[in-house]
Short mmCIF file of C-alpha atoms in Angstrom, two decimals:
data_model
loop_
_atom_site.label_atom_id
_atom_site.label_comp_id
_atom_site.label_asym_id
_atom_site.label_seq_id
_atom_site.Cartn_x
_atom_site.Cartn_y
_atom_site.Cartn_z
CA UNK U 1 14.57 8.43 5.17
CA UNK U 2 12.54 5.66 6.89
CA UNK U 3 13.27 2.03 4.68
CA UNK U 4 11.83 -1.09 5.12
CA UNK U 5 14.03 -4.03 4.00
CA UNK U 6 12.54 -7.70 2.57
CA UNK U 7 14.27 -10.51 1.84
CA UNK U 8 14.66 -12.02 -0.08
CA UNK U 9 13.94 -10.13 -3.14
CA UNK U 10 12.05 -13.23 -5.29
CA UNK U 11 11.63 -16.98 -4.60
CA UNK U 12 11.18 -19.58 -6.89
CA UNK U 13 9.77 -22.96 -5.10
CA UNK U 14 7.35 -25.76 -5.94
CA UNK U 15 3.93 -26.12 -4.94
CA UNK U 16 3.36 -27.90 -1.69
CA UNK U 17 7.29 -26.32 0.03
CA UNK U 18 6.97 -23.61 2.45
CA UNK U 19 7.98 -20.17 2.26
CA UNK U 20 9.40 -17.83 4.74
CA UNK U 21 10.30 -14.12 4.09
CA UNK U 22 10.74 -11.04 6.46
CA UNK U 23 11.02 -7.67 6.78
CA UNK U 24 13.35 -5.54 8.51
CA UNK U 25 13.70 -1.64 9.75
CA UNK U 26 16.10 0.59 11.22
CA UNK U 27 12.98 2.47 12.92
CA UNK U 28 10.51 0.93 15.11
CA UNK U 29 7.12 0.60 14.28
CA UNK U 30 3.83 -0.19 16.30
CA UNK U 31 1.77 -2.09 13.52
CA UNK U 32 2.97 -4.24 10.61
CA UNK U 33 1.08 -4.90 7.50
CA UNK U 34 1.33 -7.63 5.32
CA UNK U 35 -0.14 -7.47 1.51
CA UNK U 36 -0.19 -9.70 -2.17
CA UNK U 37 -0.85 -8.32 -4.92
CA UNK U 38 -1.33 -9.74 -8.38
CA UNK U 39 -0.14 -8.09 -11.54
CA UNK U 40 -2.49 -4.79 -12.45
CA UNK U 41 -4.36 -4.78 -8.93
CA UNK U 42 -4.22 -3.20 -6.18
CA UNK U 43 -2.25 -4.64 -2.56
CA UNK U 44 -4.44 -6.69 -0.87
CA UNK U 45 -4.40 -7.03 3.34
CA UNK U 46 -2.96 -10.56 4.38
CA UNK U 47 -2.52 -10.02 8.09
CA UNK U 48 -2.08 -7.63 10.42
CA UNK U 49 0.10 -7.23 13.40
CA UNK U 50 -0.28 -4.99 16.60
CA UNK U 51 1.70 -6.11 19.47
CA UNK U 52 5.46 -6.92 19.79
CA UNK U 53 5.87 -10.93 19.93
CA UNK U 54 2.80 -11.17 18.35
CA UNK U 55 1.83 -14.53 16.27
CA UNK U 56 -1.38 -14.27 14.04
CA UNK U 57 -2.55 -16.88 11.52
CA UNK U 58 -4.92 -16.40 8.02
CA UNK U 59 -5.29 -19.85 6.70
CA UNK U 60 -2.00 -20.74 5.30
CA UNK U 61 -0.58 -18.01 6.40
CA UNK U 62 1.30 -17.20 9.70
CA UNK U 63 2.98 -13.61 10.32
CA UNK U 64 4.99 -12.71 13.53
CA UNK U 65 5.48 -8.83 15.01
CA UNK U 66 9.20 -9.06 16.20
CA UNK U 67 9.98 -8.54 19.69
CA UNK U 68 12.29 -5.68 19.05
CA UNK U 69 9.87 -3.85 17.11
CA UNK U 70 11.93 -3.85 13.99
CA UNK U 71 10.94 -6.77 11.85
CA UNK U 72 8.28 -9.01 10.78
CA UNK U 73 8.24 -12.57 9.48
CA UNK U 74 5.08 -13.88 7.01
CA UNK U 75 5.38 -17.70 6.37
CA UNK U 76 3.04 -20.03 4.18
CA UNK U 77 2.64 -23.16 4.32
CA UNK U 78 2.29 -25.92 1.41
CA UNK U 79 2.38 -22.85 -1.12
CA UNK U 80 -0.17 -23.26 -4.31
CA UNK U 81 -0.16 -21.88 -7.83
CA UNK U 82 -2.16 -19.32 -6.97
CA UNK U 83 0.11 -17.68 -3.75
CA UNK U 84 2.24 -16.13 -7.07
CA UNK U 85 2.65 -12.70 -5.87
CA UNK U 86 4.28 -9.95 -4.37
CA UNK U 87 4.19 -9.71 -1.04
CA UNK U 88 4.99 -6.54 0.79
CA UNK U 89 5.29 -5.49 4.41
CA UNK U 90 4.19 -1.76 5.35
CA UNK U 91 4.10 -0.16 8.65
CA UNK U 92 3.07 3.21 10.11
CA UNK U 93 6.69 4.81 11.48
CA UNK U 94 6.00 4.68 15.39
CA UNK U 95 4.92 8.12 17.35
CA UNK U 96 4.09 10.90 15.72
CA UNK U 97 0.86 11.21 13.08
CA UNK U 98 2.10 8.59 10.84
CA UNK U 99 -1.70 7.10 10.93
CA UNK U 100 -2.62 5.99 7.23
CA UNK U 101 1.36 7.19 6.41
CA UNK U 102 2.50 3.76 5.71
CA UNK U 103 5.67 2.76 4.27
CA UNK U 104 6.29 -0.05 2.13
CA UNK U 105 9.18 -2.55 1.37
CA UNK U 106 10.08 -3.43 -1.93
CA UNK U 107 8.56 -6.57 -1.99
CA UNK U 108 8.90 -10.38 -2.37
CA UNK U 109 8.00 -11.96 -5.85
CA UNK U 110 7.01 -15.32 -4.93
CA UNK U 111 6.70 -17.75 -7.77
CA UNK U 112 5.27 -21.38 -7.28
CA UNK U 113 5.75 -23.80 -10.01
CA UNK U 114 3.66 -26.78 -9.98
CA UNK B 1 -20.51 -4.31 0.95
CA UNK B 2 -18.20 -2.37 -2.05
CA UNK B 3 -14.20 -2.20 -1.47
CA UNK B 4 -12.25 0.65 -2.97
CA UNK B 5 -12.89 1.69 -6.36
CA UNK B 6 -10.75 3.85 -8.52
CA UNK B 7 -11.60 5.51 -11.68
CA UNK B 8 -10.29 5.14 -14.61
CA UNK B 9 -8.49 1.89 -14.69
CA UNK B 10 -6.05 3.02 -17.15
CA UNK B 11 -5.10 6.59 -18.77
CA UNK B 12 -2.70 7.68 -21.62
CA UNK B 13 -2.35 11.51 -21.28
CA UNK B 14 0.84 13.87 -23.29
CA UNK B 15 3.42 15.38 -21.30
CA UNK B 16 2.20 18.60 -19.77
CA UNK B 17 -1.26 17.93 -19.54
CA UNK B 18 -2.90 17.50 -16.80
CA UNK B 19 -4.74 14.09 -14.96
CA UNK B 20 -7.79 14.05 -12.20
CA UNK B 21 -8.18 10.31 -10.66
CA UNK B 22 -11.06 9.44 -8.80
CA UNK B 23 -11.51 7.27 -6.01
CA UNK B 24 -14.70 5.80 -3.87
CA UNK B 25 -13.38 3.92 -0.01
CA UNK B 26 -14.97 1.42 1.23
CA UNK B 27 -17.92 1.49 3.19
CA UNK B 28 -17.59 2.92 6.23
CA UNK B 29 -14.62 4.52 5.94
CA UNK B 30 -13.84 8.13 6.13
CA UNK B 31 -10.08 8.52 5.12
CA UNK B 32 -8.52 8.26 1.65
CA UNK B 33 -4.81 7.85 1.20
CA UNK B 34 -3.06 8.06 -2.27
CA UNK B 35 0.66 6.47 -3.36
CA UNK B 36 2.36 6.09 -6.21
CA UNK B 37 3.89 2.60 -7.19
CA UNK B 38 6.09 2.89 -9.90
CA UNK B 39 7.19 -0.47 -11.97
CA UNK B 40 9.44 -2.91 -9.12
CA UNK B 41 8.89 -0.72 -6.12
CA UNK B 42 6.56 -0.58 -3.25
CA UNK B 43 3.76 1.98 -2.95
CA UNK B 44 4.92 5.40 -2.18
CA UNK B 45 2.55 7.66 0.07
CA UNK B 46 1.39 10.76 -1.46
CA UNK B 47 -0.90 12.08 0.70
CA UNK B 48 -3.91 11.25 3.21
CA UNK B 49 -7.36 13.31 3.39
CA UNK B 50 -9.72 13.05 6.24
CA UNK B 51 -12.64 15.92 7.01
CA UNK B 52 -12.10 17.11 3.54
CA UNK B 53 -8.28 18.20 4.52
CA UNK B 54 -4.97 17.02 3.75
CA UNK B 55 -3.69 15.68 6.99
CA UNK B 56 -0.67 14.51 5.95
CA UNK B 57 1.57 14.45 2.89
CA UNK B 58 4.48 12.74 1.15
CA UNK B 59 7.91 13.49 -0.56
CA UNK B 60 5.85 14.93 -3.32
CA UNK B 61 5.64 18.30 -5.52
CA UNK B 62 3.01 20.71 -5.22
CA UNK B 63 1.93 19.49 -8.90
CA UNK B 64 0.41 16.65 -7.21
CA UNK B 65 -3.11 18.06 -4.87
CA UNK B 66 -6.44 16.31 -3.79
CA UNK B 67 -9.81 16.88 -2.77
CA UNK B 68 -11.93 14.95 -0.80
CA UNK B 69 -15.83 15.43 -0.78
CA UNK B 70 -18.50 15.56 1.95
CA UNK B 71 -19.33 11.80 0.98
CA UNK B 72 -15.37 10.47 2.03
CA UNK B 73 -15.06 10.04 -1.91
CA UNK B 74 -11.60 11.58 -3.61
CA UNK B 75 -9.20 13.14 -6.43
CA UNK B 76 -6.04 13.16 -7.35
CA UNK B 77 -5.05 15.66 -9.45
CA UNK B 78 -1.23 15.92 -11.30
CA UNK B 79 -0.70 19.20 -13.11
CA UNK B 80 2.12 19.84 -16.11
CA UNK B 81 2.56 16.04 -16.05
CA UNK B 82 6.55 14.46 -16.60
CA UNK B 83 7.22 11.55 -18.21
CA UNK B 84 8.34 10.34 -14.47
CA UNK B 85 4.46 10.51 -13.36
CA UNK B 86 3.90 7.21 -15.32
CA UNK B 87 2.70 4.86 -12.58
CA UNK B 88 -0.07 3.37 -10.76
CA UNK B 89 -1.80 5.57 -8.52
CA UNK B 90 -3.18 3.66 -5.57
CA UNK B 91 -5.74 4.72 -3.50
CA UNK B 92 -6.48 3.50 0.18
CA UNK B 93 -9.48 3.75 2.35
CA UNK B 94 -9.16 3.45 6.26
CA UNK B 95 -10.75 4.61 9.43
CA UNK B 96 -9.96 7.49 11.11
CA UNK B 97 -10.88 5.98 14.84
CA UNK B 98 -9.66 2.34 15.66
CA UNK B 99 -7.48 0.61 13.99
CA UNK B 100 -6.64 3.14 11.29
CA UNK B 101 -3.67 1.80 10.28
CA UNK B 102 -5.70 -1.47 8.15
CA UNK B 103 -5.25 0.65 5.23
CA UNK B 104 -7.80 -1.28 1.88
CA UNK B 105 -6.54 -0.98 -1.46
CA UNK B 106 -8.33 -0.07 -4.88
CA UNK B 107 -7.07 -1.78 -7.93
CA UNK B 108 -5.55 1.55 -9.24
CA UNK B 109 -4.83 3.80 -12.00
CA UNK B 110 -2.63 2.45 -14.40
CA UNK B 111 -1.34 6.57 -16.03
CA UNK B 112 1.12 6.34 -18.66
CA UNK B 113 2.26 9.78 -19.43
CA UNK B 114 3.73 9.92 -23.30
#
């Protein structure tokens, strides 16, 4: 079945470095997704991406739409305590109905010690 | 302007039993999507209502069905309930026009099955 890949798996870095993680896919896809979410809640939307090449900022926060249409990039800058996370990348699976259908990765725990 | 909300926030039911979750979008929207996250993994789709159908639907058993009412608002119901079922159910309000894909998280049902 469809997979999305992210690496790394978890990150441990101190407050004020900056992080960079991606995602990778053997399928292509036509939006990526990028979402935190903090232990007992629910994901929430960071960014997201429409168009290969594709560079879109959210504060901190910059996420880039590969130009092969296979993988995404999300990098913060000067990371805080409070970026601790899990980050995950999701994406409908390109063609078809797949609207709403999105698959996840299995996510980037981010910790930030101070 | 109230996000996704999900009812109850947690739930202890016996194996066998069965388990109705409920689920308000966001305003505005008119599609609900359900997944399944279970502990160190990524959301898995279940299934997606829109005009009170299921449109489109997971790698899951036909113990797991929905309903979606005139007012976009939704269920999730798991019948004979396994042990496996323990997870958080995640539901996910969109847009059927536009940009549909900018899927909005609740903060989930935490269901431990016992």
């Amino acid at each position: 079945g469809q997979q999305l890949n992210q690496s790394p798996q978890s990150m441990f870095i101190q407050e004020g470095e900056d992080v960079s993680m991606n995602c990778t896919s053997s399928s292509i896809f036509n939006t990526w997704l990028w979402y935190k979410q903090d232990p007992g809640e629910g994901p929430v939307l960071l960014i997201a991406l429409y168009k290969a090449g594709e560079l879109t900022s959210n504060g901190r926060l910059t996420a880039q739409f590969g130009i092969t249409r296979k993988d995404s990039f999300l990098n913060i800058s000067a990371s805080i305590p409070s970026d601790v996370g899990i980050y995950f990348c999701a994406g409908p699976r390109a063609g078809g109905t797949s609207y709403g259908k999105l698959t996840f990765g299995q996510g980037t725990i981010l910790t930030v010690h101070p | 302007d109230a996000g996704v909300t999900q009812s109850p926030t947690h739930l202890i039911k016996t194996r066998g039993q069965q388990v109705t979750l409920r689920c308000s979008p966001k305003s505005g929207h008119d599609t609900v999507s359900w997944y399944q996250q279970a502990l160190g993994q990524g959301p898995q789709f279940i299934f997606q209502y829109y005009e009170e159908e299921e449109r489109q639907r997971g790698n899951f058993p036909d113990r797991f069905s929905g309903h979606q009412f005139p007012n976009y608002s939704s269920e999730l119901n798991v019948n004979a309930l396994l042990l496996g079922d323990s997870a958080l159910y995640l539901c996910a309000s969109s847009l059927a026009r536009g940009r549909s894909t900018e899927a909005f998280f609740g903060q989930g049902t935490r269901l431990t099955v016992v």
